[in-house]
Amino acid sequence: MPDLIAQGPRMSDRWRRALPVANEADQPAPSVCLGRAEGTWQIDWDDRISRRHALVTLQSDGKVLIERLESGRNPIFHSGQRRDRFTLGAGEHFVIGRTTFTLAQRPVVNADSAEPLGVTEHAFDRAALRRQGFRDAARRIDVLSRLPDLIAGSSTDTELLVRVAGVLLQATPDASAVAILQVLDQDADPDDGGAVDVLHYDSRSADSQGPNPSARLARRAVRSGESVLHLWGSGSRRGSGGGTAYTASEDVDWAFCVPIRSDACRGWALYITGQLGIHGGASLEQSLQAAPTDLQDDVKFTELVATTLGNLRQVRSLQRRQAGLRRFFAPVVMEALATRDADEVLEPREADVSVLFCDLRGFSRRSEEASDQLLDLLTRVSEALGVMTRHILDRDGVVGDFHGDAAMGFWGWPLDQDDAPGRACRAAIAINEEFLTAATGANRPMSGFRCGIGIATGRAVAGRIGTIDQVKVTAFGPVVNLASRLEGMTRPLSAEILIDEATADFVRHSLPPSVARVRRLLRVRPAGFQAAIDVCQLLPPAGPQSPLADADLLRYEAALDALILGRWDEAFAALHEVPAADRAKDFLTATIARHGRVPPPGWDGVIDLPKG
């Protein structure tokens, strides 16, 4: 894999990044932009590089195409000449301003199929490292103090690994190269093989490929959970008679690997390799013996970097999970989840819930009328669904699911809510009011749409289904089916909001008439139901949105009582005293008229409601 290395005037002014490859064989690789603007491969240390200076594109032959953009003010030099467009091969470089860019091949991981010769292994005890202080504490502390801000400022994992590798190279003077590796099969025997991927690689020298990381060393460190150091004697170097292909090369004496102990970085490890510092006339053998102690500060520092990296990715993982949950949970629920174990809280369990189904009316007709403007229709439907979910979340509910052009929400889980029916009813009234208001404005995106809402309260199983990354929360049980059926009844019964008796009882005793009113609408036996149910209508306070006075509701309920008792003439007369604006009375009036104002044989006060 080809990497591009940028090196500025200072040693710290550098990065190494992998060039993107084509996603498909017959497609070109995506280009990257060099510059100082956000969204580019930034070279923020060089003011001679423009905000967007040049494009870099990997070609099918392995070479890289460099193209200067019109916005690139200063020239690009390649092979000593100003060039606006040219190709670059492995090991070649070009210069912009005070920065040199070199194309290098990323080393692969050595398979280490044979036991290496002349290698000494040393494992570091974590507890002992923590007790041991830094010998150059001032310098280490200075770097550590800047580490969280430095790597936390990266917006992507790729940028994060670039910064981590840069920090480790700067903080480890004798290091030749740094790699972030991932051991794919952590349970495999370290000596029996197993794939190891290079997530990122950086070396101090841009002129050579750099030493290959050792798969065996990475596997041993990850498997043991300890930092492991390998040292090579003079006989184990390439070209010096040892003949081993194990990580060692002419300019490498040691390598150590530090595992990242975090669920967010499973199998990850930081791998650093370099040369021994031979001082004071010491022999190579003496330096090898002293290496575990001499490298102890570097290993300890790398462990701190590994801990910081693991914690940061763990936090980001939690943030991604919370971002996904915000689609379903209100802020107050999210706050509660933040103080408890989310997996335990979201585990499916039985709970007393109030379920709301809200269906969009007019969608089929609008889709036929707008068949040549489907994107515009999608925008309007999305806004309508957004109204439903917003009011569910505003009342601390859970958005359970979407069914075509309908939304389902519920209350009472994952937190117990004694006032769950009231919250559901307040949400329903607010949703319906917003739809009614929008229907009067021709230029409003939701104009032409209405809604039907059903609410039921009872026992259900609620919880999370799916995986952590593809989480979905919903509720199961007869109460959910009942809420859905109530929503389906709103059309034939000409009522915007229908609720079951359990929800209606809460409204009567716990919500003031200034918030909501309720009336018994009829007793029905829906298709597929064995038992009859009492269907009630939820109404807003008397006013512009509800022209019916409280006395009108009492007249309707008196008519319903007469109908149930079989006094249909009395019921028919009473219904005609209810204002004509009450469309819900039409269903009973039509039913009585269809039977000639005479109850059918075996009348039990229940109307059988056909399906559909």
mmCIF file of C-alpha atoms in Angstrom, residues 366-571:
data_model
loop_
_atom_site.group_PDB
_atom_site.id
_atom_site.type_symbol
_atom_site.label_atom_id
_atom_site.label_comp_id
_atom_site.label_asym_id
_atom_site.label_seq_id
_atom_site.Cartn_x
_atom_site.Cartn_y
_atom_site.Cartn_z
ATOM 1 C CA ARG A 366 -50.927 13.001 -2.712
ATOM 2 C CA SER A 367 -48.523 10.372 -4.081
ATOM 3 C CA GLU A 368 -50.760 9.892 -7.133
ATOM 4 C CA GLU A 369 -51.034 13.631 -7.683
ATOM 5 C CA ALA A 370 -47.296 14.191 -7.224
ATOM 6 C CA SER A 371 -45.995 11.139 -9.121
ATOM 7 C CA ASP A 372 -43.620 13.390 -11.066
ATOM 8 C CA GLN A 373 -42.423 15.193 -7.903
ATOM 9 C CA LEU A 374 -41.599 12.313 -5.587
ATOM 10 C CA LEU A 375 -38.610 14.022 -3.938
ATOM 11 C CA ASP A 376 -40.809 16.965 -3.016
ATOM 12 C CA LEU A 377 -43.422 14.550 -1.654
ATOM 13 C CA LEU A 378 -40.744 12.756 0.371
ATOM 14 C CA THR A 379 -39.727 16.073 1.945
ATOM 15 C CA ARG A 380 -43.310 16.800 2.918
ATOM 16 C CA VAL A 381 -43.863 13.322 4.367
ATOM 17 C CA SER A 382 -40.585 13.568 6.296
ATOM 18 C CA GLU A 383 -41.702 16.856 7.839
ATOM 19 C CA ALA A 384 -45.044 15.318 8.788
ATOM 20 C CA LEU A 385 -43.338 12.340 10.447
ATOM 21 C CA GLY A 386 -41.002 14.807 12.120
ATOM 22 C CA VAL A 387 -43.990 16.526 13.731
ATOM 23 C CA MET A 388 -45.118 13.198 15.193
ATOM 24 C CA THR A 389 -41.700 12.221 16.575
ATOM 25 C CA ARG A 390 -40.954 15.706 17.905
ATOM 26 C CA HIS A 391 -44.078 15.779 20.058
ATOM 27 C CA ILE A 392 -43.432 12.225 21.269
ATOM 28 C CA LEU A 393 -39.912 13.167 22.361
ATOM 29 C CA ASP A 394 -41.030 16.509 23.803
ATOM 30 C CA ARG A 395 -43.265 14.565 26.227
ATOM 31 C CA ASP A 396 -40.378 12.255 27.221
ATOM 32 C CA GLY A 397 -41.567 9.344 25.110
ATOM 33 C CA VAL A 398 -39.741 6.731 23.056
ATOM 34 C CA VAL A 399 -39.993 6.610 19.263
ATOM 35 C CA GLY A 400 -40.570 2.913 18.808
ATOM 36 C CA ASP A 401 -40.902 2.430 15.078
ATOM 37 C CA PHE A 402 -42.079 3.707 11.717
ATOM 38 C CA HIS A 403 -44.676 1.801 9.700
ATOM 39 C CA GLY A 404 -44.747 3.310 6.221
ATOM 40 C CA ASP A 405 -46.313 6.719 6.733
ATOM 41 C CA ALA A 406 -47.119 6.070 10.414
ATOM 42 C CA ALA A 407 -45.083 6.513 13.603
ATOM 43 C CA MET A 408 -45.310 4.621 16.881
ATOM 44 C CA GLY A 409 -44.279 6.008 20.256
ATOM 45 C CA PHE A 410 -44.672 4.795 23.806
ATOM 46 C CA TRP A 411 -44.218 5.878 27.422
ATOM 47 C CA GLY A 412 -43.402 3.928 30.599
ATOM 48 C CA TRP A 413 -40.088 2.390 29.473
ATOM 49 C CA PRO A 414 -37.113 2.372 29.980
ATOM 50 C CA LEU A 415 -38.086 4.604 32.910
ATOM 51 C CA ASP A 416 -41.308 4.058 34.835
ATOM 52 C CA GLN A 417 -43.768 6.913 34.228
ATOM 53 C CA ASP A 418 -46.893 6.948 36.378
ATOM 54 C CA ASP A 419 -48.366 9.621 34.126
ATOM 55 C CA ALA A 420 -47.609 7.761 30.874
ATOM 56 C CA PRO A 421 -51.250 7.964 29.623
ATOM 57 C CA GLY A 422 -51.301 11.713 30.218
ATOM 58 C CA ARG A 423 -48.058 12.231 28.346
ATOM 59 C CA ALA A 424 -49.363 10.211 25.404
ATOM 60 C CA CYS A 425 -52.595 12.219 25.334
ATOM 61 C CA ARG A 426 -50.807 15.566 25.506
ATOM 62 C CA ALA A 427 -48.590 14.473 22.605
ATOM 63 C CA ALA A 428 -51.608 13.353 20.570
ATOM 64 C CA ILE A 429 -53.464 16.656 21.064
ATOM 65 C CA ALA A 430 -50.356 18.637 20.111
ATOM 66 C CA ILE A 431 -49.773 16.528 16.981
ATOM 67 C CA ASN A 432 -53.363 16.858 15.863
ATOM 68 C CA GLU A 433 -53.416 20.606 16.521
ATOM 69 C CA GLU A 434 -50.287 21.140 14.422
ATOM 70 C CA PHE A 435 -51.760 19.133 11.547
ATOM 71 C CA LEU A 436 -55.032 21.071 11.698
ATOM 72 C CA THR A 437 -53.162 24.382 11.693
ATOM 73 C CA ALA A 438 -50.990 23.293 8.756
ATOM 74 C CA ALA A 439 -54.047 22.165 6.781
ATOM 75 C CA THR A 440 -55.266 25.777 6.522
ATOM 76 C CA GLY A 441 -52.018 27.055 4.970
ATOM 77 C CA ALA A 442 -51.670 26.292 1.262
ATOM 78 C CA ASN A 443 -47.954 27.017 1.251
ATOM 79 C CA ARG A 444 -47.157 24.841 4.250
ATOM 80 C CA PRO A 445 -45.365 21.579 3.384
ATOM 81 C CA MET A 446 -47.885 19.603 5.457
ATOM 82 C CA SER A 447 -50.995 21.140 3.879
ATOM 83 C CA GLY A 448 -53.338 18.492 2.557
ATOM 84 C CA PHE A 449 -52.302 15.958 5.205
ATOM 85 C CA ARG A 450 -54.352 14.933 8.238
ATOM 86 C CA CYS A 451 -53.638 12.353 10.884
ATOM 87 C CA GLY A 452 -55.403 9.637 12.831
ATOM 88 C CA ILE A 453 -54.157 8.681 16.296
ATOM 89 C CA GLY A 454 -54.827 5.661 18.516
ATOM 90 C CA ILE A 455 -53.694 5.325 22.147
ATOM 91 C CA ALA A 456 -53.889 2.292 24.446
ATOM 92 C CA THR A 457 -52.507 1.650 27.917
ATOM 93 C CA GLY A 458 -51.504 -1.714 29.392
ATOM 94 C CA ARG A 459 -48.816 -4.315 29.915
ATOM 95 C CA ALA A 460 -46.193 -4.909 27.212
ATOM 96 C CA VAL A 461 -42.678 -6.173 26.675
ATOM 97 C CA ALA A 462 -40.428 -3.266 25.696
ATOM 98 C CA GLY A 463 -36.739 -3.186 24.915
ATOM 99 C CA ARG A 464 -33.957 -3.192 22.383
ATOM 100 C CA ILE A 465 -33.729 -5.600 19.500
ATOM 101 C CA GLY A 466 -30.887 -5.917 16.973
ATOM 102 C CA THR A 467 -27.209 -5.139 17.531
ATOM 103 C CA ILE A 468 -25.486 -2.296 19.357
ATOM 104 C CA ASP A 469 -24.660 -0.556 16.086
ATOM 105 C CA GLN A 470 -28.089 -1.185 14.542
ATOM 106 C CA VAL A 471 -30.241 -0.670 17.601
ATOM 107 C CA LYS A 472 -34.031 -0.587 17.453
ATOM 108 C CA VAL A 473 -36.325 -0.176 20.435
ATOM 109 C CA THR A 474 -39.962 -1.119 20.378
ATOM 110 C CA ALA A 475 -42.803 -2.633 22.399
ATOM 111 C CA PHE A 476 -44.680 -5.916 21.937
ATOM 112 C CA GLY A 477 -47.994 -7.136 23.261
ATOM 113 C CA PRO A 478 -51.793 -6.873 22.917
ATOM 114 C CA VAL A 479 -51.749 -3.227 24.014
ATOM 115 C CA VAL A 480 -49.616 -2.357 20.976
ATOM 116 C CA ASN A 481 -52.027 -4.142 18.659
ATOM 117 C CA LEU A 482 -54.954 -2.362 20.339
ATOM 118 C CA ALA A 483 -53.396 1.068 19.833
ATOM 119 C CA SER A 484 -52.862 0.235 16.177
ATOM 120 C CA ARG A 485 -56.459 -0.939 15.776
ATOM 121 C CA LEU A 486 -57.763 2.208 17.483
ATOM 122 C CA GLU A 487 -55.790 4.319 15.039
ATOM 123 C CA GLY A 488 -57.341 2.296 12.204
ATOM 124 C CA MET A 489 -60.838 3.031 13.560
ATOM 125 C CA THR A 490 -60.376 6.794 13.418
ATOM 126 C CA ARG A 491 -61.268 6.834 9.726
ATOM 127 C CA PRO A 492 -64.633 4.994 9.793
ATOM 128 C CA LEU A 493 -65.596 6.662 13.081
ATOM 129 C CA SER A 494 -64.589 10.155 11.814
ATOM 130 C CA ALA A 495 -62.597 10.912 14.971
ATOM 131 C CA GLU A 496 -59.017 12.195 14.979
ATOM 132 C CA ILE A 497 -57.937 10.615 18.307
ATOM 133 C CA LEU A 498 -59.324 7.384 19.770
ATOM 134 C CA ILE A 499 -58.240 5.931 23.123
ATOM 135 C CA ASP A 500 -59.027 2.834 25.145
ATOM 136 C CA GLU A 501 -60.889 2.834 28.451
ATOM 137 C CA ALA A 502 -57.710 2.586 30.575
ATOM 138 C CA THR A 503 -56.335 5.751 28.986
ATOM 139 C CA ALA A 504 -59.710 7.472 29.191
ATOM 140 C CA ASP A 505 -59.952 6.711 32.917
ATOM 141 C CA PHE A 506 -56.610 8.455 33.476
ATOM 142 C CA VAL A 507 -57.780 11.513 31.524
ATOM 143 C CA ARG A 508 -60.999 11.759 33.546
ATOM 144 C CA HIS A 509 -59.212 11.648 36.899
ATOM 145 C CA SER A 510 -55.823 13.242 36.221
ATOM 146 C CA LEU A 511 -56.057 15.768 33.368
ATOM 147 C CA PRO A 512 -57.993 19.035 33.777
ATOM 148 C CA PRO A 513 -60.574 19.976 31.088
ATOM 149 C CA SER A 514 -58.283 22.853 30.140
ATOM 150 C CA VAL A 515 -55.858 20.214 28.794
ATOM 151 C CA ALA A 516 -58.060 17.439 27.415
ATOM 152 C CA ARG A 517 -61.591 16.062 27.471
ATOM 153 C CA VAL A 518 -62.871 12.565 26.817
ATOM 154 C CA ARG A 519 -66.172 10.949 25.874
ATOM 155 C CA ARG A 520 -67.322 7.385 25.396
ATOM 156 C CA LEU A 521 -67.867 6.887 21.683
ATOM 157 C CA LEU A 522 -69.272 3.325 21.392
ATOM 158 C CA ARG A 523 -68.722 -0.320 22.248
ATOM 159 C CA VAL A 524 -67.320 -2.311 19.340
ATOM 160 C CA ARG A 525 -66.032 -5.758 18.536
ATOM 161 C CA PRO A 526 -63.238 -5.241 15.990
ATOM 162 C CA ALA A 527 -62.652 -7.932 13.378
ATOM 163 C CA GLY A 528 -60.422 -10.616 14.885
ATOM 164 C CA PHE A 529 -61.280 -9.680 18.509
ATOM 165 C CA GLN A 530 -63.244 -12.044 20.768
ATOM 166 C CA ALA A 531 -64.153 -9.452 23.406
ATOM 167 C CA ALA A 532 -65.825 -6.088 22.972
ATOM 168 C CA ILE A 533 -63.927 -2.921 23.810
ATOM 169 C CA ASP A 534 -65.029 0.527 24.880
ATOM 170 C CA VAL A 535 -63.761 3.124 22.440
ATOM 171 C CA CYS A 536 -63.390 6.687 23.690
ATOM 172 C CA GLN A 537 -62.586 9.890 21.894
ATOM 173 C CA LEU A 538 -59.921 12.307 23.136
ATOM 174 C CA LEU A 539 -60.804 15.945 22.546
ATOM 175 C CA PRO A 540 -58.988 19.213 23.160
ATOM 176 C CA PRO A 541 -60.562 21.892 25.401
ATOM 177 C CA ALA A 542 -63.643 23.591 24.004
ATOM 178 C CA GLY A 543 -62.549 26.271 21.570
ATOM 179 C CA PRO A 544 -61.482 26.802 17.941
ATOM 180 C CA GLN A 545 -60.098 23.270 17.593
ATOM 181 C CA SER A 546 -63.177 21.658 19.194
ATOM 182 C CA PRO A 547 -66.569 23.410 18.651
ATOM 183 C CA LEU A 548 -68.349 20.912 20.921
ATOM 184 C CA ALA A 549 -69.308 22.179 24.359
ATOM 185 C CA ASP A 550 -69.246 19.954 27.434
ATOM 186 C CA ALA A 551 -73.055 19.778 27.278
ATOM 187 C CA ASP A 552 -72.829 18.382 23.738
ATOM 188 C CA LEU A 553 -70.594 15.586 24.964
ATOM 189 C CA LEU A 554 -73.109 14.719 27.698
ATOM 190 C CA ARG A 555 -75.939 14.593 25.123
ATOM 191 C CA TYR A 556 -73.908 12.209 22.968
ATOM 192 C CA GLU A 557 -73.155 9.895 25.908
ATOM 193 C CA ALA A 558 -76.866 9.891 26.843
ATOM 194 C CA ALA A 559 -77.663 8.834 23.269
ATOM 195 C CA LEU A 560 -75.002 6.098 23.499
ATOM 196 C CA ASP A 561 -76.512 4.766 26.756
ATOM 197 C CA ALA A 562 -79.949 4.610 25.089
ATOM 198 C CA LEU A 563 -78.478 2.789 22.076
ATOM 199 C CA ILE A 564 -76.749 0.186 24.283
ATOM 200 C CA LEU A 565 -80.032 -0.422 26.193
ATOM 201 C CA GLY A 566 -81.884 -0.971 22.892
ATOM 202 C CA ARG A 567 -83.919 2.275 22.962
ATOM 203 C CA TRP A 568 -82.884 3.245 19.430
ATOM 204 C CA ASP A 569 -85.671 5.777 18.778
ATOM 205 C CA GLU A 570 -84.581 7.659 21.891
ATOM 206 C CA ALA A 571 -80.931 7.410 20.849
#
